[in-house]
Amino acid sequence: MDQPSIPAGQPRTALITGASSGIGAAFTRLLAREGWHVVAVGRDRGRLDALAEEVGAEVLVADLLDEHDLAAVEDRVRAGVQLLVNNAGYTTYGSFADLGLEPELGQLTLHTAVPLRLCHAAAQTMAPGSRIINIASLAGLSAAPGLASYAASKAALISLSESLHHELRSKQVTVTCVCAGYTRTELQTRAGVDASALPSPMWATPEFVATKALSASERGHALVIPGRLNALTATLMRHLPRSVARRAAANTYGKVQPLEQISTAH
């Protein structure tokens, strides 16, 4: 049986994970300005409540690594959304052998299993014309020594997204994967990262990334790399011998020296 299309004139609903700060908060503000009803998902109730007061969002406090909380978010997706933004995530940095196993496994779950489950809930219930945006990373397009687990998990998300982009075309649901580069969020402050270690042109604002992501999604693109320098970097990495690409990535990521684990609210 054919699914009903999105009713004309009715409020559109977007659900955004990791909405309390950074790229997720930027999505929330942009979509609210466009008249969307936004469901802001995150762990920090204080920040979510402040965001809700600012833009009128619906708040859903959830730790996506908690099975009960994740199930509640799945239920909210099934209740009806026209846009799902899988943005929640965190990253560890350092030698893989020296990092704790639990944060590595949590990172893998948050970047792969969680969006897979939310995409599945959306794919079963979304009306034609609906959209899914998955926030991946430029790091997922190549090896990333120092960010090994992060890059691997984002690579999996990119592959999932591109496959679903093709599969869900028959349902008229668009899936867009966003390979974001370095983005100025609270990550750097929390982790003691010296942002000046990388050239200014390599950095983007959360608003820039969210705007480019929404534009690409509206146009039905499968993948977008915000920023010309990031797009050029991705092209070069694809054409370099893999051994050279690995060394180039190690040199780039080696310039970032956080004092401890970098994380975003999820």
PDB file of C-alpha atoms in Angstrom:
ATOM      1  CA  MET A   1       0.000   0.000   0.000  1.00  0.00           C
ATOM      2  CA  ASP A   2       1.290   3.457  -0.885  1.00  0.00           C
ATOM      3  CA  GLN A   3       2.379   5.679   1.997  1.00  0.00           C
ATOM      4  CA  PRO A   4       0.621   9.039   2.379  1.00  0.00           C
ATOM      5  CA  SER A   5       2.628  12.094   1.366  1.00  0.00           C
ATOM      6  CA  ILE A   6       3.423  14.893   3.795  1.00  0.00           C
ATOM      7  CA  PRO A   7       0.160  16.879   4.191  1.00  0.00           C
ATOM      8  CA  ALA A   8       0.426  20.361   2.684  1.00  0.00           C
ATOM      9  CA  GLY A   9       0.214  23.222   5.150  1.00  0.00           C
ATOM     10  CA  GLN A  10       0.771  21.083   8.258  1.00  0.00           C
ATOM     11  CA  PRO A  11       3.776  21.699  10.549  1.00  0.00           C
ATOM     12  CA  ARG A  12       6.803  19.622   9.609  1.00  0.00           C
ATOM     13  CA  THR A  13       8.614  17.796  12.393  1.00  0.00           C
ATOM     14  CA  ALA A  14      12.399  17.325  12.585  1.00  0.00           C
ATOM     15  CA  LEU A  15      14.151  15.186  15.197  1.00  0.00           C
ATOM     16  CA  ILE A  16      17.790  16.071  15.893  1.00  0.00           C
ATOM     17  CA  THR A  17      20.141  14.060  18.092  1.00  0.00           C
ATOM     18  CA  GLY A  18      23.024  15.760  19.876  1.00  0.00           C
ATOM     19  CA  ALA A  19      20.962  18.954  19.784  1.00  0.00           C
ATOM     20  CA  SER A  20      22.222  20.648  22.955  1.00  0.00           C
ATOM     21  CA  SER A  21      25.313  22.211  21.363  1.00  0.00           C
ATOM     22  CA  GLY A  22      27.453  22.556  18.253  1.00  0.00           C
ATOM     23  CA  ILE A  23      26.115  21.349  14.919  1.00  0.00           C
ATOM     24  CA  GLY A  24      22.965  19.910  16.510  1.00  0.00           C
ATOM     25  CA  ALA A  25      22.039  23.246  18.095  1.00  0.00           C
ATOM     26  CA  ALA A  26      22.709  24.982  14.772  1.00  0.00           C
ATOM     27  CA  PHE A  27      20.307  22.593  13.022  1.00  0.00           C
ATOM     28  CA  THR A  28      17.699  23.256  15.715  1.00  0.00           C
ATOM     29  CA  ARG A  29      17.864  27.038  15.308  1.00  0.00           C
ATOM     30  CA  LEU A  30      17.903  26.960  11.508  1.00  0.00           C
ATOM     31  CA  LEU A  31      14.950  24.603  11.218  1.00  0.00           C
ATOM     32  CA  ALA A  32      12.921  26.415  13.874  1.00  0.00           C
ATOM     33  CA  ARG A  33      13.398  29.650  11.920  1.00  0.00           C
ATOM     34  CA  GLU A  34      12.043  27.893   8.846  1.00  0.00           C
ATOM     35  CA  GLY A  35       8.882  26.930  10.734  1.00  0.00           C
ATOM     36  CA  TRP A  36       9.712  23.325  11.592  1.00  0.00           C
ATOM     37  CA  HIS A  37       8.581  21.745  14.844  1.00  0.00           C
ATOM     38  CA  VAL A  38      11.903  20.520  16.241  1.00  0.00           C
ATOM     39  CA  VAL A  39      12.380  17.611  18.627  1.00  0.00           C
ATOM     40  CA  ALA A  40      15.720  18.329  20.314  1.00  0.00           C
ATOM     41  CA  VAL A  41      17.369  15.170  21.674  1.00  0.00           C
ATOM     42  CA  GLY A  42      20.350  15.229  24.033  1.00  0.00           C
ATOM     43  CA  ARG A  43      21.607  14.476  27.532  1.00  0.00           C
ATOM     44  CA  ASP A  44      21.897  18.007  28.922  1.00  0.00           C
ATOM     45  CA  ARG A  45      18.429  18.995  30.104  1.00  0.00           C
ATOM     46  CA  GLY A  46      19.514  22.492  31.126  1.00  0.00           C
ATOM     47  CA  ARG A  47      20.847  23.327  27.691  1.00  0.00           C
ATOM     48  CA  LEU A  48      17.947  21.699  25.904  1.00  0.00           C
ATOM     49  CA  ASP A  49      15.436  23.618  28.014  1.00  0.00           C
ATOM     50  CA  ALA A  50      17.253  26.871  27.246  1.00  0.00           C
ATOM     51  CA  LEU A  51      17.230  26.020  23.538  1.00  0.00           C
ATOM     52  CA  ALA A  52      13.533  25.146  23.734  1.00  0.00           C
ATOM     53  CA  GLU A  53      12.772  28.474  25.352  1.00  0.00           C
ATOM     54  CA  GLU A  54      14.735  30.241  22.610  1.00  0.00           C
ATOM     55  CA  VAL A  55      13.172  28.523  19.588  1.00  0.00           C
ATOM     56  CA  GLY A  56      10.139  26.641  20.889  1.00  0.00           C
ATOM     57  CA  ALA A  57      11.550  23.127  20.456  1.00  0.00           C
ATOM     58  CA  GLU A  58      10.208  19.927  21.970  1.00  0.00           C
ATOM     59  CA  VAL A  59      12.752  18.476  24.414  1.00  0.00           C
ATOM     60  CA  LEU A  60      13.582  14.780  24.647  1.00  0.00           C
ATOM     61  CA  VAL A  61      16.312  14.079  27.203  1.00  0.00           C
ATOM     62  CA  ALA A  62      18.060  10.835  26.303  1.00  0.00           C
ATOM     63  CA  ASP A  63      21.418   9.114  26.553  1.00  0.00           C
ATOM     64  CA  LEU A  64      21.557   7.225  23.285  1.00  0.00           C
ATOM     65  CA  LEU A  65      23.933   4.655  24.774  1.00  0.00           C
ATOM     66  CA  ASP A  66      21.185   3.682  27.222  1.00  0.00           C
ATOM     67  CA  GLU A  67      18.834   1.051  25.765  1.00  0.00           C
ATOM     68  CA  HIS A  68      15.710   2.448  27.426  1.00  0.00           C
ATOM     69  CA  ASP A  69      16.451   5.996  26.303  1.00  0.00           C
ATOM     70  CA  LEU A  70      17.268   4.925  22.754  1.00  0.00           C
ATOM     71  CA  ALA A  71      14.010   2.981  22.542  1.00  0.00           C
ATOM     72  CA  ALA A  72      12.125   6.135  23.581  1.00  0.00           C
ATOM     73  CA  VAL A  73      13.778   8.076  20.756  1.00  0.00           C
ATOM     74  CA  GLU A  74      12.923   5.308  18.282  1.00  0.00           C
ATOM     75  CA  ASP A  75       9.302   5.546  19.414  1.00  0.00           C
ATOM     76  CA  ARG A  76       9.319   9.316  18.863  1.00  0.00           C
ATOM     77  CA  VAL A  77      10.658   8.802  15.332  1.00  0.00           C
ATOM     78  CA  ARG A  78       7.899   6.265  14.622  1.00  0.00           C
ATOM     79  CA  ALA A  79       5.306   8.716  15.954  1.00  0.00           C
ATOM     80  CA  GLY A  80       6.015  10.860  12.909  1.00  0.00           C
ATOM     81  CA  VAL A  81       8.917  12.968  11.682  1.00  0.00           C
ATOM     82  CA  GLN A  82       9.654  14.346   8.237  1.00  0.00           C
ATOM     83  CA  LEU A  83      13.336  14.976   8.909  1.00  0.00           C
ATOM     84  CA  LEU A  84      15.737  12.914  11.021  1.00  0.00           C
ATOM     85  CA  VAL A  85      19.197  14.307  11.767  1.00  0.00           C
ATOM     86  CA  ASN A  86      21.612  11.767  13.266  1.00  0.00           C
ATOM     87  CA  ASN A  87      24.201  14.123  14.715  1.00  0.00           C
ATOM     88  CA  ALA A  88      25.114  12.769  18.164  1.00  0.00           C
ATOM     89  CA  GLY A  89      28.679  11.629  18.619  1.00  0.00           C
ATOM     90  CA  TYR A  90      32.024  11.915  20.332  1.00  0.00           C
ATOM     91  CA  THR A  91      35.613  11.099  19.551  1.00  0.00           C
ATOM     92  CA  THR A  92      38.664   9.829  21.347  1.00  0.00           C
ATOM     93  CA  TYR A  93      42.144  10.881  20.289  1.00  0.00           C
ATOM     94  CA  GLY A  94      45.477   9.142  20.738  1.00  0.00           C
ATOM     95  CA  SER A  95      47.215   5.835  20.280  1.00  0.00           C
ATOM     96  CA  PHE A  96      44.612   3.074  19.919  1.00  0.00           C
ATOM     97  CA  ALA A  97      46.553   0.714  22.195  1.00  0.00           C
ATOM     98  CA  ASP A  98      46.669   3.326  24.965  1.00  0.00           C
ATOM     99  CA  LEU A  99      42.994   4.281  24.902  1.00  0.00           C
ATOM    100  CA  GLY A 100      40.394   2.636  27.118  1.00  0.00           C
ATOM    101  CA  LEU A 101      38.232   0.022  25.409  1.00  0.00           C
ATOM    102  CA  GLU A 102      34.879   1.208  26.773  1.00  0.00           C
ATOM    103  CA  PRO A 103      34.983   4.683  25.169  1.00  0.00           C
ATOM    104  CA  GLU A 104      36.072   3.108  21.875  1.00  0.00           C
ATOM    105  CA  LEU A 105      33.139   0.694  21.909  1.00  0.00           C
ATOM    106  CA  GLY A 106      30.748   3.457  22.947  1.00  0.00           C
ATOM    107  CA  GLN A 107      31.928   5.564  20.050  1.00  0.00           C
ATOM    108  CA  LEU A 108      31.356   2.697  17.627  1.00  0.00           C
ATOM    109  CA  THR A 109      27.838   2.148  18.974  1.00  0.00           C
ATOM    110  CA  LEU A 110      26.908   5.836  18.889  1.00  0.00           C
ATOM    111  CA  HIS A 111      28.122   6.356  15.322  1.00  0.00           C
ATOM    112  CA  THR A 112      26.871   3.100  13.797  1.00  0.00           C
ATOM    113  CA  ALA A 113      24.264   1.114  15.751  1.00  0.00           C
ATOM    114  CA  VAL A 114      22.349   4.161  17.012  1.00  0.00           C
ATOM    115  CA  PRO A 115      21.865   5.867  13.614  1.00  0.00           C
ATOM    116  CA  LEU A 116      21.158   2.462  12.056  1.00  0.00           C
ATOM    117  CA  ARG A 117      18.310   1.902  14.521  1.00  0.00           C
ATOM    118  CA  LEU A 118      16.892   5.403  14.105  1.00  0.00           C
ATOM    119  CA  CYS A 119      17.163   5.167  10.314  1.00  0.00           C
ATOM    120  CA  HIS A 120      15.335   1.836  10.463  1.00  0.00           C
ATOM    121  CA  ALA A 121      12.529   3.337  12.541  1.00  0.00           C
ATOM    122  CA  ALA A 122      12.312   6.250  10.110  1.00  0.00           C
ATOM    123  CA  ALA A 123      12.431   4.086   6.987  1.00  0.00           C
ATOM    124  CA  GLN A 124       9.420   2.096   8.184  1.00  0.00           C
ATOM    125  CA  THR A 125       7.256   5.114   8.974  1.00  0.00           C
ATOM    126  CA  MET A 126       8.338   8.166   6.962  1.00  0.00           C
ATOM    127  CA  ALA A 127       6.003   9.607   4.356  1.00  0.00           C
ATOM    128  CA  PRO A 128       7.226  10.253   0.804  1.00  0.00           C
ATOM    129  CA  GLY A 129       9.151  13.510   0.639  1.00  0.00           C
ATOM    130  CA  SER A 130      10.781  12.965   4.034  1.00  0.00           C
ATOM    131  CA  ARG A 131      14.523  13.165   4.594  1.00  0.00           C
ATOM    132  CA  ILE A 132      17.336  11.735   6.721  1.00  0.00           C
ATOM    133  CA  ILE A 133      20.648  13.518   7.344  1.00  0.00           C
ATOM    134  CA  ASN A 134      23.550  11.583   8.868  1.00  0.00           C
ATOM    135  CA  ILE A 135      26.506  13.587  10.180  1.00  0.00           C
ATOM    136  CA  ALA A 136      29.693  11.704   9.401  1.00  0.00           C
ATOM    137  CA  SER A 137      33.195  13.123   8.984  1.00  0.00           C
ATOM    138  CA  LEU A 138      35.935  13.797   6.494  1.00  0.00           C
ATOM    139  CA  ALA A 139      37.958  11.385   8.633  1.00  0.00           C
ATOM    140  CA  GLY A 140      35.653   8.576   7.524  1.00  0.00           C
ATOM    141  CA  LEU A 141      36.868   8.863   3.942  1.00  0.00           C
ATOM    142  CA  SER A 142      40.382   7.625   4.702  1.00  0.00           C
ATOM    143  CA  ALA A 143      42.544   6.116   7.394  1.00  0.00           C
ATOM    144  CA  ALA A 144      43.089   8.486  10.326  1.00  0.00           C
ATOM    145  CA  PRO A 145      45.946   7.478  12.629  1.00  0.00           C
ATOM    146  CA  GLY A 146      45.252   8.973  16.051  1.00  0.00           C
ATOM    147  CA  LEU A 147      41.516   8.860  15.342  1.00  0.00           C
ATOM    148  CA  ALA A 148      41.362   5.185  14.373  1.00  0.00           C
ATOM    149  CA  SER A 149      38.052   4.179  15.963  1.00  0.00           C
ATOM    150  CA  TYR A 150      36.381   7.482  15.140  1.00  0.00           C
ATOM    151  CA  ALA A 151      37.348   7.248  11.469  1.00  0.00           C
ATOM    152  CA  ALA A 152      36.285   3.597  11.257  1.00  0.00           C
ATOM    153  CA  SER A 153      32.874   4.307  12.790  1.00  0.00           C
ATOM    154  CA  LYS A 154      32.274   7.279  10.489  1.00  0.00           C
ATOM    155  CA  ALA A 155      33.326   5.197   7.470  1.00  0.00           C
ATOM    156  CA  ALA A 156      30.618   2.702   8.416  1.00  0.00           C
ATOM    157  CA  LEU A 157      28.069   5.516   8.689  1.00  0.00           C
ATOM    158  CA  ILE A 158      29.031   6.845   5.255  1.00  0.00           C
ATOM    159  CA  SER A 159      28.577   3.403   3.708  1.00  0.00           C
ATOM    160  CA  LEU A 160      25.226   2.880   5.437  1.00  0.00           C
ATOM    161  CA  SER A 161      24.009   6.304   4.337  1.00  0.00           C
ATOM    162  CA  GLU A 162      24.932   5.859   0.683  1.00  0.00           C
ATOM    163  CA  SER A 163      23.299   2.416   0.590  1.00  0.00           C
ATOM    164  CA  LEU A 164      20.104   3.761   2.171  1.00  0.00           C
ATOM    165  CA  HIS A 165      20.111   6.707  -0.225  1.00  0.00           C
ATOM    166  CA  HIS A 166      19.679   4.197  -3.033  1.00  0.00           C
ATOM    167  CA  GLU A 167      17.316   1.810  -1.233  1.00  0.00           C
ATOM    168  CA  LEU A 168      14.875   4.415   0.066  1.00  0.00           C
ATOM    169  CA  ARG A 169      14.467   6.165  -3.282  1.00  0.00           C
ATOM    170  CA  SER A 170      11.543   3.811  -3.923  1.00  0.00           C
ATOM    171  CA  LYS A 171       9.849   5.285  -0.833  1.00  0.00           C
ATOM    172  CA  GLN A 172      10.725   8.824  -1.954  1.00  0.00           C
ATOM    173  CA  VAL A 173      12.812   9.296   1.196  1.00  0.00           C
ATOM    174  CA  THR A 174      16.153  11.065   0.721  1.00  0.00           C
ATOM    175  CA  VAL A 175      19.231  10.107   2.765  1.00  0.00           C
ATOM    176  CA  THR A 176      22.151  12.551   2.804  1.00  0.00           C
ATOM    177  CA  CYS A 177      25.498  11.942   4.474  1.00  0.00           C
ATOM    178  CA  VAL A 178      27.525  14.963   5.622  1.00  0.00           C
ATOM    179  CA  CYS A 179      31.309  14.549   5.759  1.00  0.00           C
ATOM    180  CA  ALA A 180      32.177  17.496   7.957  1.00  0.00           C
ATOM    181  CA  GLY A 181      35.739  18.648   8.511  1.00  0.00           C
ATOM    182  CA  TYR A 182      37.083  20.535  11.527  1.00  0.00           C
ATOM    183  CA  THR A 183      34.206  22.461  13.074  1.00  0.00           C
ATOM    184  CA  ARG A 184      34.477  25.066  15.819  1.00  0.00           C
ATOM    185  CA  THR A 185      32.450  23.695  18.720  1.00  0.00           C
ATOM    186  CA  GLU A 186      33.024  23.262  22.446  1.00  0.00           C
ATOM    187  CA  LEU A 187      35.030  20.140  21.712  1.00  0.00           C
ATOM    188  CA  GLN A 188      38.255  22.091  21.539  1.00  0.00           C
ATOM    189  CA  THR A 189      37.759  24.005  24.792  1.00  0.00           C
ATOM    190  CA  ARG A 190      36.703  20.937  26.752  1.00  0.00           C
ATOM    191  CA  ALA A 191      39.644  18.899  25.504  1.00  0.00           C
ATOM    192  CA  GLY A 192      42.302  21.587  25.708  1.00  0.00           C
ATOM    193  CA  VAL A 193      42.830  21.648  21.947  1.00  0.00           C
ATOM    194  CA  ASP A 194      44.852  24.541  20.564  1.00  0.00           C
ATOM    195  CA  ALA A 195      42.739  25.519  17.549  1.00  0.00           C
ATOM    196  CA  SER A 196      45.563  27.688  16.215  1.00  0.00           C
ATOM    197  CA  ALA A 197      47.574  24.535  15.513  1.00  0.00           C
ATOM    198  CA  LEU A 198      45.580  24.158  12.299  1.00  0.00           C
ATOM    199  CA  PRO A 199      45.218  26.858   9.627  1.00  0.00           C
ATOM    200  CA  SER A 200      42.109  29.008   9.917  1.00  0.00           C
ATOM    201  CA  PRO A 201      40.733  27.987   6.476  1.00  0.00           C
ATOM    202  CA  MET A 202      40.421  24.390   7.718  1.00  0.00           C
ATOM    203  CA  TRP A 203      37.781  25.355  10.289  1.00  0.00           C
ATOM    204  CA  ALA A 204      34.060  25.798   9.776  1.00  0.00           C
ATOM    205  CA  THR A 205      31.285  27.032  12.027  1.00  0.00           C
ATOM    206  CA  PRO A 206      28.415  24.741  13.090  1.00  0.00           C
ATOM    207  CA  GLU A 207      26.006  27.062  11.274  1.00  0.00           C
ATOM    208  CA  PHE A 208      27.952  26.682   8.012  1.00  0.00           C
ATOM    209  CA  VAL A 209      27.909  22.879   8.263  1.00  0.00           C
ATOM    210  CA  ALA A 210      24.193  22.742   9.120  1.00  0.00           C
ATOM    211  CA  THR A 211      23.285  25.143   6.303  1.00  0.00           C
ATOM    212  CA  LYS A 212      25.253  23.161   3.710  1.00  0.00           C
ATOM    213  CA  ALA A 213      23.755  19.914   5.000  1.00  0.00           C
ATOM    214  CA  LEU A 214      20.180  21.168   4.709  1.00  0.00           C
ATOM    215  CA  SER A 215      20.814  22.553   1.235  1.00  0.00           C
ATOM    216  CA  ALA A 216      22.290  19.255   0.025  1.00  0.00           C
ATOM    217  CA  SER A 217      19.423  17.309   1.571  1.00  0.00           C
ATOM    218  CA  GLU A 218      16.820  19.537  -0.080  1.00  0.00           C
ATOM    219  CA  ARG A 219      18.519  18.911  -3.420  1.00  0.00           C
ATOM    220  CA  GLY A 220      18.483  15.155  -2.879  1.00  0.00           C
ATOM    221  CA  HIS A 221      22.265  14.686  -2.704  1.00  0.00           C
ATOM    222  CA  ALA A 222      23.654  11.436  -1.323  1.00  0.00           C
ATOM    223  CA  LEU A 223      26.806  13.000   0.123  1.00  0.00           C
ATOM    224  CA  VAL A 224      28.101  16.482   0.829  1.00  0.00           C
ATOM    225  CA  ILE A 225      31.500  17.731   2.022  1.00  0.00           C
ATOM    226  CA  PRO A 226      31.010  21.271   3.402  1.00  0.00           C
ATOM    227  CA  GLY A 227      33.790  23.677   2.449  1.00  0.00           C
ATOM    228  CA  ARG A 228      35.894  23.875  -0.711  1.00  0.00           C
ATOM    229  CA  LEU A 229      39.136  23.021   1.070  1.00  0.00           C
ATOM    230  CA  ASN A 230      37.565  19.929   2.617  1.00  0.00           C
ATOM    231  CA  ALA A 231      36.192  18.859  -0.752  1.00  0.00           C
ATOM    232  CA  LEU A 232      39.615  19.337  -2.336  1.00  0.00           C
ATOM    233  CA  THR A 233      41.254  17.385   0.478  1.00  0.00           C
ATOM    234  CA  ALA A 234      38.821  14.498  -0.018  1.00  0.00           C
ATOM    235  CA  THR A 235      39.517  14.438  -3.760  1.00  0.00           C
ATOM    236  CA  LEU A 236      43.284  14.415  -3.227  1.00  0.00           C
ATOM    237  CA  MET A 237      43.074  11.649  -0.626  1.00  0.00           C
ATOM    238  CA  ARG A 238      41.063   9.475  -3.030  1.00  0.00           C
ATOM    239  CA  HIS A 239      43.711   9.768  -5.731  1.00  0.00           C
ATOM    240  CA  LEU A 240      46.824   9.394  -3.578  1.00  0.00           C
ATOM    241  CA  PRO A 241      48.336   5.943  -2.992  1.00  0.00           C
ATOM    242  CA  ARG A 242      46.842   4.638   0.259  1.00  0.00           C
ATOM    243  CA  SER A 243      50.223   4.576   1.989  1.00  0.00           C
ATOM    244  CA  VAL A 244      50.761   8.251   1.152  1.00  0.00           C
ATOM    245  CA  ALA A 245      47.206   9.142   2.220  1.00  0.00           C
ATOM    246  CA  ARG A 246      47.771   7.456   5.596  1.00  0.00           C
ATOM    247  CA  ARG A 247      50.942   9.433   6.220  1.00  0.00           C
ATOM    248  CA  ALA A 248      49.247  12.676   5.167  1.00  0.00           C
ATOM    249  CA  ALA A 249      46.349  12.018   7.531  1.00  0.00           C
ATOM    250  CA  ALA A 250      48.691  11.148  10.385  1.00  0.00           C
ATOM    251  CA  ASN A 251      50.555  14.409   9.826  1.00  0.00           C
ATOM    252  CA  THR A 252      47.331  16.455   9.821  1.00  0.00           C
ATOM    253  CA  TYR A 253      45.728  14.839  12.857  1.00  0.00           C
ATOM    254  CA  GLY A 254      49.059  14.847  14.652  1.00  0.00           C
ATOM    255  CA  LYS A 255      48.859  18.644  14.824  1.00  0.00           C
ATOM    256  CA  VAL A 256      45.856  18.393  17.133  1.00  0.00           C
ATOM    257  CA  GLN A 257      46.942  17.606  20.668  1.00  0.00           C
ATOM    258  CA  PRO A 258      44.012  17.331  23.094  1.00  0.00           C
ATOM    259  CA  LEU A 259      44.830  16.763  26.748  1.00  0.00           C
ATOM    260  CA  GLU A 260      42.065  14.172  27.110  1.00  0.00           C
ATOM    261  CA  GLN A 261      39.135  12.613  25.304  1.00  0.00           C
ATOM    262  CA  ILE A 262      37.187  14.982  23.075  1.00  0.00           C
ATOM    263  CA  SER A 263      33.445  14.571  23.310  1.00  0.00           C
ATOM    264  CA  THR A 264      30.191  16.136  22.220  1.00  0.00           C
ATOM    265  CA  ALA A 265      26.900  15.903  24.029  1.00  0.00           C
ATOM    266  CA  HIS A 266      24.915  12.857  22.949  1.00  0.00           C
TER     267      HIS A 266
END
